[in-house]
Amino acid sequence: MIPDAAPEVDRSTIAVHPAERVLLAIETSCDETAVAIVRGGTDVLSNVVSSQVELHAQFGGVVPEVASRAHLEMLEVVVNRALADARISPSEIHAVAATHGPGLVGALLVGISAAKALALAWDVPYVGVNHMEGHLFATFLERPNLKPPLIVLLVSGGHTMIVHLKDLGSYRILGSTIDDAAGEAFDKVARYLGLGYPGGPLVDRLAKEGDRSAIRFPRGLLNEGLDFSFSGMKTAVINYVRKHPDAANADLCAGFQEAVVDVLVTKTMRAAKMVNAKGVCLGGGVAANSRLRERFAEEAAAAGVECLVPDRAFCTDNAAMIAAAGHWRLTNDGPTGLDDGAKPNLKL
Ligand code: KG4
Ligand code: ZN
């Protein structure tokens, strides 16, 4: 029961300058129920993330039906928490955004339906946001004056791509994965090694105790173009363990992580050189990886290119990044119709 009493005035007709616009954003595309309140596209007033990780861990991965139900149960609590953290009342919200794709259809529908209901009750515009555009906008939360052209490496559980950001809203995908996403490869290797779910953070942690040069795994497509292939790298770990059952998990994690990071960093820097980018940015859950952040900073410095890595809280799924992208979309394209639905396979 979030909605306040219907406002006495028709707020949809009140013009608010974009710099003053307070936007509430909802993110429910996968297994995080997230709500953020952001002013002017970059001033984060609150950023609440309720993770379902423990619910899905027993199944070794995200179960779509479980995710939808958990979003439904948690969303009202998370909206209320975001309002309380921001010390904002519903009457001070000027627009509502929600991730409308890509993602799990049932999970997306929970967020979209709630966002539309709030927009209707509060008499404010609704805007649907592309989750990947959200990850792209994460960097702008901390660096609002960042100037394109930029190269952005987007690495999450479902996507791996190098994006040429020519201007805001103008993207060209220069390379993407031909099989597994980088995060998916981390998760599969972790599952094979019996580390748990989600695998990325566990591999990252264990790799710190290992020797990254003890085992050299192949670097898929390293010298070929800008596309990625991680499936063979994951299989190489499995084959190695079969031949060397006593290999230490820490060394396996460190070696595998080093191979993945090597490919990601090499190709991103290659793309930056190709388009003469002023800066290179990281986005998506895998951007929280400590070795990737470290190597990215080193290689960018060596190439004399600015390196922009968002705070970890803005790399993994969150609603502040959805607010940032939604703010920009609302300013440039206007509101999204309330008949707009979920787009599970939405492309950037
Ligand atoms: O962006 P995200 O939170 O959700 C998707 O949109 O997919 O990314 C989740 C992915 C998972 O595969 C997770 O294992 C990975 O990001 N991840 C990491 C780390 N933290 C999260 N991978 C490597 N190292 C990490 N520290
Ligand atoms: Zn994501």
mmCIF file of C-alpha atoms and ligand atoms in Angstrom:
data_model
loop_
_atom_site.group_PDB
_atom_site.id
_atom_site.type_symbol
_atom_site.label_atom_id
_atom_site.label_comp_id
_atom_site.label_asym_id
_atom_site.label_seq_id
_atom_site.Cartn_x
_atom_site.Cartn_y
_atom_site.Cartn_z
ATOM 1 C CA MET A 1 0.000 0.000 0.000
ATOM 2 C CA ILE A 2 2.446 2.682 -1.078
ATOM 3 C CA PRO A 3 0.408 5.257 -3.023
ATOM 4 C CA ASP A 4 -0.446 8.420 -1.150
ATOM 5 C CA ALA A 5 -3.878 9.927 -1.528
ATOM 6 C CA ALA A 6 -4.356 11.065 -5.134
ATOM 7 C CA PRO A 7 -2.723 14.481 -5.505
ATOM 8 C CA GLU A 8 -5.092 17.417 -5.576
ATOM 9 C CA VAL A 9 -3.284 18.913 -8.553
ATOM 10 C CA ASP A 10 -2.599 17.286 -11.898
ATOM 11 C CA ARG A 11 1.162 16.882 -11.498
ATOM 12 C CA SER A 12 1.649 15.499 -14.999
ATOM 13 C CA THR A 13 1.109 19.020 -16.314
ATOM 14 C CA ILE A 14 3.657 20.618 -13.989
ATOM 15 C CA ALA A 15 6.880 21.206 -15.893
ATOM 16 C CA VAL A 16 9.926 20.370 -13.843
ATOM 17 C CA HIS A 17 13.396 21.184 -15.094
ATOM 18 C CA PRO A 18 15.286 17.912 -15.802
ATOM 19 C CA ALA A 19 18.007 18.975 -13.356
ATOM 20 C CA GLU A 20 15.377 19.056 -10.584
ATOM 21 C CA ARG A 21 13.440 15.988 -11.655
ATOM 22 C CA VAL A 22 13.179 13.341 -8.920
ATOM 23 C CA LEU A 23 12.774 9.911 -10.457
ATOM 24 C CA LEU A 24 11.958 6.630 -8.715
ATOM 25 C CA ALA A 25 13.324 3.614 -10.598
ATOM 26 C CA ILE A 26 12.573 -0.089 -10.227
ATOM 27 C CA GLU A 27 14.857 -2.934 -11.332
ATOM 28 C CA THR A 28 13.549 -6.527 -11.268
ATOM 29 C CA SER A 29 15.023 -8.096 -14.419
ATOM 30 C CA CYS A 30 16.725 -11.011 -12.636
ATOM 31 C CA ASP A 31 17.289 -11.818 -8.963
ATOM 32 C CA GLU A 32 17.691 -8.414 -7.302
ATOM 33 C CA THR A 33 14.663 -6.397 -6.220
ATOM 34 C CA ALA A 34 16.024 -2.869 -6.463
ATOM 35 C CA VAL A 35 14.574 0.620 -6.095
ATOM 36 C CA ALA A 36 16.434 3.927 -6.264
ATOM 37 C CA ILE A 37 15.489 7.579 -6.096
ATOM 38 C CA VAL A 38 17.695 9.892 -8.133
ATOM 39 C CA ARG A 39 17.508 13.651 -8.665
ATOM 40 C CA GLY A 40 18.618 15.190 -11.952
ATOM 41 C CA GLY A 41 19.832 11.861 -13.376
ATOM 42 C CA THR A 42 22.948 11.573 -11.209
ATOM 43 C CA ASP A 43 22.237 12.675 -7.622
ATOM 44 C CA VAL A 44 21.482 9.364 -5.873
ATOM 45 C CA LEU A 45 19.130 10.050 -2.931
ATOM 46 C CA SER A 46 18.639 6.354 -2.151
ATOM 47 C CA ASN A 47 19.681 3.023 -3.672
ATOM 48 C CA VAL A 48 18.143 -0.087 -2.117
ATOM 49 C CA VAL A 49 18.940 -3.599 -3.344
ATOM 50 C CA SER A 50 17.283 -6.688 -1.891
ATOM 51 C CA SER A 51 19.122 -9.761 -3.130
ATOM 52 C CA GLN A 52 17.457 -13.131 -3.659
ATOM 53 C CA VAL A 53 20.805 -14.933 -3.808
ATOM 54 C CA GLU A 54 20.073 -17.146 -0.791
ATOM 55 C CA LEU A 55 16.737 -18.247 -2.270
ATOM 56 C CA HIS A 56 18.348 -19.388 -5.531
ATOM 57 C CA ALA A 57 21.635 -20.732 -4.112
ATOM 58 C CA GLN A 58 20.032 -24.080 -3.167
ATOM 59 C CA PHE A 59 19.173 -24.579 -6.870
ATOM 60 C CA GLY A 60 22.617 -23.481 -8.137
ATOM 61 C CA GLY A 61 21.107 -20.748 -10.317
ATOM 62 C CA VAL A 62 18.163 -18.376 -10.715
ATOM 63 C CA VAL A 63 14.756 -20.111 -10.837
ATOM 64 C CA PRO A 64 12.464 -17.749 -12.813
ATOM 65 C CA GLU A 65 9.206 -18.556 -10.950
ATOM 66 C CA VAL A 66 10.916 -18.196 -7.571
ATOM 67 C CA ALA A 67 12.383 -14.854 -8.708
ATOM 68 C CA SER A 68 8.995 -13.437 -9.801
ATOM 69 C CA ARG A 69 7.313 -14.428 -6.543
ATOM 70 C CA ALA A 70 10.129 -12.985 -4.434
ATOM 71 C CA HIS A 71 9.978 -9.679 -6.380
ATOM 72 C CA LEU A 72 6.241 -9.557 -5.725
ATOM 73 C CA GLU A 73 6.752 -10.138 -1.998
ATOM 74 C CA MET A 74 9.631 -7.660 -1.617
ATOM 75 C CA LEU A 75 8.862 -4.791 -3.960
ATOM 76 C CA GLU A 76 6.544 -2.807 -1.692
ATOM 77 C CA VAL A 77 9.015 -3.080 1.199
ATOM 78 C CA VAL A 78 11.887 -1.956 -1.026
ATOM 79 C CA VAL A 79 9.915 1.011 -2.457
ATOM 80 C CA ASN A 80 9.032 2.146 1.062
ATOM 81 C CA ARG A 81 12.641 1.773 2.163
ATOM 82 C CA ALA A 82 13.888 3.808 -0.827
ATOM 83 C CA LEU A 83 11.392 6.592 -0.034
ATOM 84 C CA ALA A 84 12.408 6.561 3.642
ATOM 85 C CA ASP A 85 16.162 6.543 2.881
ATOM 86 C CA ALA A 86 15.723 9.485 0.495
ATOM 87 C CA ARG A 87 13.457 11.294 3.015
ATOM 88 C CA ILE A 88 11.045 11.866 0.157
ATOM 89 C CA SER A 89 7.272 11.551 0.065
ATOM 90 C CA PRO A 90 5.436 10.215 -2.990
ATOM 91 C CA SER A 91 4.179 13.733 -3.728
ATOM 92 C CA GLU A 92 7.783 14.768 -4.440
ATOM 93 C CA ILE A 93 8.371 12.128 -7.154
ATOM 94 C CA HIS A 94 8.178 13.500 -10.715
ATOM 95 C CA ALA A 95 8.520 10.279 -12.738
ATOM 96 C CA VAL A 96 8.722 6.494 -12.361
ATOM 97 C CA ALA A 97 11.036 4.228 -14.377
ATOM 98 C CA ALA A 98 11.339 0.452 -14.614
ATOM 99 C CA THR A 99 13.569 -2.004 -16.461
ATOM 100 C CA HIS A 100 11.421 -3.366 -19.323
ATOM 101 C CA GLY A 101 14.075 -5.714 -20.777
ATOM 102 C CA PRO A 102 16.139 -7.740 -21.325
ATOM 103 C CA GLY A 103 15.528 -10.208 -18.502
ATOM 104 C CA LEU A 104 13.185 -12.870 -17.151
ATOM 105 C CA VAL A 105 9.701 -12.078 -18.416
ATOM 106 C CA GLY A 106 7.854 -12.816 -15.158
ATOM 107 C CA ALA A 107 10.389 -10.867 -13.112
ATOM 108 C CA LEU A 108 10.258 -7.893 -15.503
ATOM 109 C CA LEU A 109 6.443 -7.858 -15.387
ATOM 110 C CA VAL A 110 6.421 -7.420 -11.606
ATOM 111 C CA GLY A 111 8.589 -4.284 -11.815
ATOM 112 C CA ILE A 112 6.836 -2.825 -14.855
ATOM 113 C CA SER A 113 3.353 -3.354 -13.421
ATOM 114 C CA ALA A 114 4.304 -1.761 -10.114
ATOM 115 C CA ALA A 115 5.967 1.193 -11.868
ATOM 116 C CA LYS A 116 2.918 1.828 -14.055
ATOM 117 C CA ALA A 117 0.560 1.546 -11.071
ATOM 118 C CA LEU A 118 2.648 4.081 -9.132
ATOM 119 C CA ALA A 119 2.851 6.412 -12.143
ATOM 120 C CA LEU A 120 -0.939 6.269 -12.488
ATOM 121 C CA ALA A 121 -1.615 6.742 -8.778
ATOM 122 C CA TRP A 122 0.897 9.600 -8.477
ATOM 123 C CA ASP A 123 -0.122 11.082 -11.846
ATOM 124 C CA VAL A 124 3.438 11.236 -13.188
ATOM 125 C CA PRO A 125 5.074 9.890 -16.379
ATOM 126 C CA TYR A 126 6.317 6.303 -16.708
ATOM 127 C CA VAL A 127 9.489 5.421 -18.620
ATOM 128 C CA GLY A 128 10.663 1.925 -19.628
ATOM 129 C CA VAL A 129 14.435 1.348 -19.538
ATOM 130 C CA ASN A 130 16.792 -1.074 -21.289
ATOM 131 C CA HIS A 131 18.758 -2.877 -18.552
ATOM 132 C CA MET A 132 21.977 -2.804 -20.607
ATOM 133 C CA GLU A 133 21.618 0.922 -21.221
ATOM 134 C CA GLY A 134 21.316 1.161 -17.432
ATOM 135 C CA HIS A 135 24.683 -0.596 -16.999
ATOM 136 C CA LEU A 136 26.128 1.860 -19.560
ATOM 137 C CA PHE A 137 24.811 4.810 -17.575
ATOM 138 C CA ALA A 138 26.303 3.589 -14.272
ATOM 139 C CA THR A 139 29.541 5.459 -15.017
ATOM 140 C CA PHE A 140 27.643 8.734 -15.449
ATOM 141 C CA LEU A 141 26.275 8.495 -11.886
ATOM 142 C CA GLU A 142 29.747 9.298 -10.602
ATOM 143 C CA ARG A 143 31.007 11.228 -13.634
ATOM 144 C CA PRO A 144 28.069 13.310 -14.925
ATOM 145 C CA ASN A 145 30.294 15.447 -17.142
ATOM 146 C CA LEU A 146 31.947 12.549 -18.908
ATOM 147 C CA LYS A 147 32.378 13.261 -22.610
ATOM 148 C CA PRO A 148 32.056 10.662 -25.393
ATOM 149 C CA PRO A 149 33.458 9.075 -27.512
ATOM 150 C CA LEU A 150 33.993 6.249 -25.067
ATOM 151 C CA ILE A 151 34.507 2.515 -25.190
ATOM 152 C CA VAL A 152 32.428 0.619 -22.654
ATOM 153 C CA LEU A 153 33.002 -3.009 -21.732
ATOM 154 C CA LEU A 154 29.676 -4.440 -20.550
ATOM 155 C CA VAL A 155 30.149 -7.732 -18.731
ATOM 156 C CA SER A 156 27.290 -9.363 -16.854
ATOM 157 C CA GLY A 157 25.713 -12.760 -16.266
ATOM 158 C CA GLY A 158 23.877 -12.625 -19.588
ATOM 159 C CA HIS A 159 25.963 -10.299 -21.770
ATOM 160 C CA THR A 160 29.521 -9.548 -22.804
ATOM 161 C CA MET A 161 30.004 -6.720 -25.273
ATOM 162 C CA ILE A 162 32.268 -3.901 -26.274
ATOM 163 C CA VAL A 163 30.191 -0.820 -26.994
ATOM 164 C CA HIS A 164 31.346 2.270 -28.848
ATOM 165 C CA LEU A 165 29.447 5.091 -27.167
ATOM 166 C CA LYS A 166 29.666 7.747 -29.868
ATOM 167 C CA ASP A 167 27.239 9.968 -28.044
ATOM 168 C CA LEU A 168 24.613 9.419 -25.373
ATOM 169 C CA GLY A 169 21.930 7.220 -26.939
ATOM 170 C CA SER A 170 24.141 6.333 -29.912
ATOM 171 C CA TYR A 171 25.730 2.928 -29.477
ATOM 172 C CA ARG A 172 27.594 0.588 -31.798
ATOM 173 C CA ILE A 173 28.383 -2.914 -30.588
ATOM 174 C CA LEU A 174 31.916 -3.648 -31.776
ATOM 175 C CA GLY A 175 32.201 -7.099 -30.271
ATOM 176 C CA SER A 176 30.184 -9.609 -28.254
ATOM 177 C CA THR A 177 30.402 -13.183 -27.054
ATOM 178 C CA ILE A 178 29.779 -15.991 -29.493
ATOM 179 C CA ASP A 179 28.898 -18.413 -26.675
ATOM 180 C CA ASP A 180 28.842 -17.909 -22.882
ATOM 181 C CA ALA A 181 28.779 -14.474 -21.235
ATOM 182 C CA ALA A 182 31.772 -13.717 -19.002
ATOM 183 C CA GLY A 183 29.673 -13.887 -15.798
ATOM 184 C CA GLU A 184 28.106 -17.142 -16.964
ATOM 185 C CA ALA A 185 31.590 -18.634 -17.420
ATOM 186 C CA PHE A 186 32.577 -17.554 -13.881
ATOM 187 C CA ASP A 187 29.348 -19.079 -12.521
ATOM 188 C CA LYS A 188 29.823 -22.373 -14.427
ATOM 189 C CA VAL A 189 33.440 -22.787 -13.334
ATOM 190 C CA ALA A 190 32.450 -22.060 -9.717
ATOM 191 C CA ARG A 191 29.645 -24.607 -9.915
ATOM 192 C CA TYR A 192 32.002 -27.234 -11.363
ATOM 193 C CA LEU A 193 34.488 -26.600 -8.553
ATOM 194 C CA GLY A 194 31.665 -26.843 -6.011
ATOM 195 C CA LEU A 195 32.166 -23.281 -4.761
ATOM 196 C CA GLY A 196 28.501 -22.218 -4.789
ATOM 197 C CA TYR A 197 26.358 -19.570 -6.428
ATOM 198 C CA PRO A 198 26.766 -16.902 -7.749
ATOM 199 C CA GLY A 199 30.236 -17.927 -8.783
ATOM 200 C CA GLY A 200 31.857 -14.649 -9.831
ATOM 201 C CA PRO A 201 32.417 -13.185 -6.360
ATOM 202 C CA LEU A 202 33.502 -16.612 -4.993
ATOM 203 C CA VAL A 203 36.088 -17.138 -7.762
ATOM 204 C CA ASP A 204 37.292 -13.553 -7.238
ATOM 205 C CA ARG A 205 37.764 -14.158 -3.492
ATOM 206 C CA LEU A 206 39.473 -17.555 -3.829
ATOM 207 C CA ALA A 207 41.737 -16.325 -6.656
ATOM 208 C CA LYS A 208 43.363 -13.913 -4.180
ATOM 209 C CA GLU A 209 44.765 -16.934 -2.314
ATOM 210 C CA GLY A 210 46.044 -18.625 -5.483
ATOM 211 C CA ASP A 211 48.937 -18.249 -7.907
ATOM 212 C CA ARG A 212 47.676 -16.786 -11.173
ATOM 213 C CA SER A 213 50.672 -18.089 -13.134
ATOM 214 C CA ALA A 214 50.535 -21.645 -11.730
ATOM 215 C CA ILE A 215 48.153 -22.862 -14.462
ATOM 216 C CA ARG A 216 47.947 -21.165 -17.847
ATOM 217 C CA PHE A 217 44.520 -21.591 -19.415
ATOM 218 C CA PRO A 218 43.856 -20.799 -23.100
ATOM 219 C CA ARG A 219 42.726 -17.275 -24.004
ATOM 220 C CA GLY A 220 39.790 -17.740 -26.424
ATOM 221 C CA LEU A 221 40.024 -15.632 -29.626
ATOM 222 C CA LEU A 222 42.685 -13.414 -27.995
ATOM 223 C CA ASN A 223 44.324 -12.402 -31.262
ATOM 224 C CA GLU A 224 41.188 -12.315 -33.380
ATOM 225 C CA GLY A 225 39.013 -9.214 -33.631
ATOM 226 C CA LEU A 226 36.710 -8.010 -30.871
ATOM 227 C CA ASP A 227 34.384 -10.972 -30.304
ATOM 228 C CA PHE A 228 34.711 -13.213 -27.248
ATOM 229 C CA SER A 229 34.492 -16.948 -26.608
ATOM 230 C CA PHE A 230 34.495 -18.219 -23.015
ATOM 231 C CA SER A 231 33.015 -21.667 -23.425
ATOM 232 C CA GLY A 232 36.362 -23.277 -24.359
ATOM 233 C CA MET A 233 38.072 -21.597 -21.407
ATOM 234 C CA LYS A 234 35.496 -23.100 -19.031
ATOM 235 C CA THR A 235 35.981 -26.551 -20.662
ATOM 236 C CA ALA A 236 39.761 -26.164 -20.300
ATOM 237 C CA VAL A 237 39.298 -25.833 -16.519
ATOM 238 C CA ILE A 238 37.122 -28.967 -16.443
ATOM 239 C CA ASN A 239 39.650 -30.961 -18.517
ATOM 240 C CA TYR A 240 42.513 -29.767 -16.319
ATOM 241 C CA VAL A 241 40.739 -30.888 -13.134
ATOM 242 C CA ARG A 242 40.028 -34.312 -14.680
ATOM 243 C CA LYS A 243 43.739 -34.759 -15.403
ATOM 244 C CA HIS A 244 44.932 -33.132 -12.150
ATOM 245 C CA PRO A 245 42.344 -33.950 -9.472
ATOM 246 C CA ASP A 246 44.655 -32.592 -6.762
ATOM 247 C CA ALA A 247 44.949 -29.117 -8.295
ATOM 248 C CA ALA A 248 44.211 -26.409 -5.724
ATOM 249 C CA ASN A 249 40.928 -24.560 -6.263
ATOM 250 C CA ALA A 250 42.664 -21.265 -5.478
ATOM 251 C CA ASP A 251 45.186 -21.781 -8.322
ATOM 252 C CA LEU A 252 42.422 -22.920 -10.698
ATOM 253 C CA CYS A 253 40.385 -19.801 -9.889
ATOM 254 C CA ALA A 254 43.384 -17.486 -10.184
ATOM 255 C CA GLY A 255 44.455 -19.017 -13.510
ATOM 256 C CA PHE A 256 40.954 -18.998 -14.982
ATOM 257 C CA GLN A 257 40.240 -15.438 -13.824
ATOM 258 C CA GLU A 258 43.561 -14.267 -15.270
ATOM 259 C CA ALA A 259 42.696 -15.796 -18.659
ATOM 260 C CA VAL A 260 39.226 -14.179 -18.755
ATOM 261 C CA VAL A 261 40.543 -10.800 -17.601
ATOM 262 C CA ASP A 262 43.386 -10.953 -20.119
ATOM 263 C CA VAL A 263 40.952 -11.379 -23.017
ATOM 264 C CA LEU A 264 38.521 -8.726 -21.730
ATOM 265 C CA VAL A 265 41.214 -6.110 -21.176
ATOM 266 C CA THR A 266 43.168 -6.821 -24.385
ATOM 267 C CA LYS A 267 40.078 -6.507 -26.587
ATOM 268 C CA THR A 268 38.725 -3.429 -24.826
ATOM 269 C CA MET A 269 42.034 -1.623 -25.261
ATOM 270 C CA ARG A 270 42.185 -2.768 -28.892
ATOM 271 C CA ALA A 271 38.731 -1.238 -29.468
ATOM 272 C CA ALA A 272 39.729 1.991 -27.695
ATOM 273 C CA LYS A 273 42.690 2.331 -30.031
ATOM 274 C CA MET A 274 40.539 1.597 -33.101
ATOM 275 C CA VAL A 275 38.052 4.401 -32.404
ATOM 276 C CA ASN A 276 40.472 6.772 -30.703
ATOM 277 C CA ALA A 277 38.379 6.757 -27.521
ATOM 278 C CA LYS A 278 38.978 9.377 -24.846
ATOM 279 C CA GLY A 279 38.110 6.942 -22.112
ATOM 280 C CA VAL A 280 37.295 3.329 -21.375
ATOM 281 C CA CYS A 281 34.474 2.400 -18.967
ATOM 282 C CA LEU A 282 33.394 -0.816 -17.286
ATOM 283 C CA GLY A 283 29.843 -1.908 -16.537
ATOM 284 C CA GLY A 284 27.850 -4.979 -15.424
ATOM 285 C CA GLY A 285 28.241 -7.435 -12.559
ATOM 286 C CA VAL A 286 31.630 -8.809 -13.674
ATOM 287 C CA ALA A 287 32.960 -5.225 -13.509
ATOM 288 C CA ALA A 288 32.978 -5.804 -9.733
ATOM 289 C CA ASN A 289 35.860 -8.285 -10.257
ATOM 290 C CA SER A 290 38.961 -7.040 -8.430
ATOM 291 C CA ARG A 291 41.524 -8.364 -10.927
ATOM 292 C CA LEU A 292 39.582 -6.924 -13.884
ATOM 293 C CA ARG A 293 39.427 -3.510 -12.191
ATOM 294 C CA GLU A 294 43.142 -3.651 -11.418
ATOM 295 C CA ARG A 295 44.254 -4.736 -14.926
ATOM 296 C CA PHE A 296 41.857 -2.306 -16.582
ATOM 297 C CA ALA A 297 43.367 0.626 -14.664
ATOM 298 C CA GLU A 298 46.948 -0.502 -15.444
ATOM 299 C CA GLU A 299 46.409 -1.010 -19.171
ATOM 300 C CA ALA A 300 44.467 2.235 -19.597
ATOM 301 C CA ALA A 301 47.201 4.187 -17.812
ATOM 302 C CA ALA A 302 49.857 2.568 -20.038
ATOM 303 C CA ALA A 303 47.848 3.562 -23.141
ATOM 304 C CA GLY A 304 47.246 7.099 -21.863
ATOM 305 C CA VAL A 305 43.444 6.628 -21.906
ATOM 306 C CA GLU A 306 41.176 7.637 -19.028
ATOM 307 C CA CYS A 307 39.805 4.629 -17.140
ATOM 308 C CA LEU A 308 36.362 4.881 -15.527
ATOM 309 C CA VAL A 309 35.236 2.111 -13.257
ATOM 310 C CA PRO A 310 32.001 2.652 -11.310
ATOM 311 C CA ASP A 311 31.703 1.855 -7.619
ATOM 312 C CA ARG A 312 30.951 -1.871 -7.151
ATOM 313 C CA ALA A 313 27.415 -1.049 -5.956
ATOM 314 C CA PHE A 314 26.693 0.505 -9.358
ATOM 315 C CA CYS A 315 28.265 -2.421 -11.307
ATOM 316 C CA THR A 316 26.066 -5.264 -10.067
ATOM 317 C CA ASP A 317 22.328 -4.928 -10.712
ATOM 318 C CA ASN A 318 20.856 -1.833 -9.075
ATOM 319 C CA ALA A 319 18.121 0.698 -9.756
ATOM 320 C CA ALA A 320 20.269 3.858 -9.573
ATOM 321 C CA MET A 321 21.657 3.029 -13.015
ATOM 322 C CA ILE A 322 18.080 2.474 -14.275
ATOM 323 C CA ALA A 323 17.155 5.906 -12.905
ATOM 324 C CA ALA A 324 20.149 7.470 -14.696
ATOM 325 C CA ALA A 325 19.220 5.909 -18.046
ATOM 326 C CA GLY A 326 15.494 6.549 -17.474
ATOM 327 C CA HIS A 327 16.173 10.207 -16.732
ATOM 328 C CA TRP A 328 18.042 10.580 -20.010
ATOM 329 C CA ARG A 329 15.362 8.691 -21.990
ATOM 330 C CA LEU A 330 12.556 10.765 -20.485
ATOM 331 C CA THR A 331 14.351 14.011 -21.328
ATOM 332 C CA ASN A 332 15.117 12.920 -24.890
ATOM 333 C CA ASP A 333 12.252 10.620 -25.946
ATOM 334 C CA GLY A 334 9.475 11.535 -23.509
ATOM 335 C CA PRO A 335 7.374 9.078 -21.478
ATOM 336 C CA THR A 336 6.722 5.459 -22.427
ATOM 337 C CA GLY A 337 3.080 4.477 -23.033
ATOM 338 C CA LEU A 338 1.343 2.463 -20.346
ATOM 339 C CA ASP A 339 0.549 -0.199 -22.987
ATOM 340 C CA ASP A 340 4.297 -0.939 -23.357
ATOM 341 C CA GLY A 341 5.099 -4.454 -22.117
ATOM 342 C CA ALA A 342 8.044 -6.594 -21.022
ATOM 343 C CA LYS A 343 10.759 -7.221 -23.620
ATOM 344 C CA PRO A 344 12.737 -10.274 -22.446
ATOM 345 C CA ASN A 345 15.069 -10.229 -25.473
ATOM 346 C CA LEU A 346 15.504 -6.473 -25.830
ATOM 347 C CA LYS A 347 18.751 -5.484 -27.546
ATOM 348 C CA LEU A 348 20.845 -2.407 -26.807
HETATM 349 O O1 KG4 B 1 24.960 -7.379 -13.988
HETATM 350 P P1 KG4 B 1 24.661 -8.501 -13.047
HETATM 351 O O2 KG4 B 1 24.538 -8.186 -11.574
HETATM 352 O O3 KG4 B 1 23.358 -9.246 -13.482
HETATM 353 C C1 KG4 B 1 23.089 -9.468 -14.838
HETATM 354 O O4 KG4 B 1 22.560 -8.537 -15.485
HETATM 355 O O5 KG4 B 1 23.449 -10.577 -15.302
HETATM 356 O O6 KG4 B 1 25.807 -9.609 -13.261
HETATM 357 C C2 KG4 B 1 25.788 -10.816 -12.564
HETATM 358 C C3 KG4 B 1 27.037 -11.591 -12.932
HETATM 359 C C4 KG4 B 1 27.065 -13.000 -12.345
HETATM 360 O O7 KG4 B 1 27.441 -13.916 -13.358
HETATM 361 C C5 KG4 B 1 28.139 -12.893 -11.265
HETATM 362 O O8 KG4 B 1 28.811 -14.117 -11.018
HETATM 363 C C6 KG4 B 1 29.053 -11.851 -11.853
HETATM 364 O O9 KG4 B 1 28.200 -10.915 -12.443
HETATM 365 N N1 KG4 B 1 29.901 -11.218 -10.838
HETATM 366 C C7 KG4 B 1 31.251 -11.339 -10.794
HETATM 367 C C8 KG4 B 1 31.685 -10.653 -9.632
HETATM 368 N N2 KG4 B 1 30.573 -10.122 -9.017
HETATM 369 C C9 KG4 B 1 29.499 -10.477 -9.772
HETATM 370 N N3 KG4 B 1 32.098 -11.968 -11.635
HETATM 371 C C10 KG4 B 1 33.409 -11.916 -11.333
HETATM 372 N N4 KG4 B 1 33.901 -11.303 -10.235
HETATM 373 C C11 KG4 B 1 33.084 -10.660 -9.363
HETATM 374 N N5 KG4 B 1 33.580 -10.044 -8.287
HETATM 375 ZN ZN ZN B 2 22.767 -6.582 -15.095
#
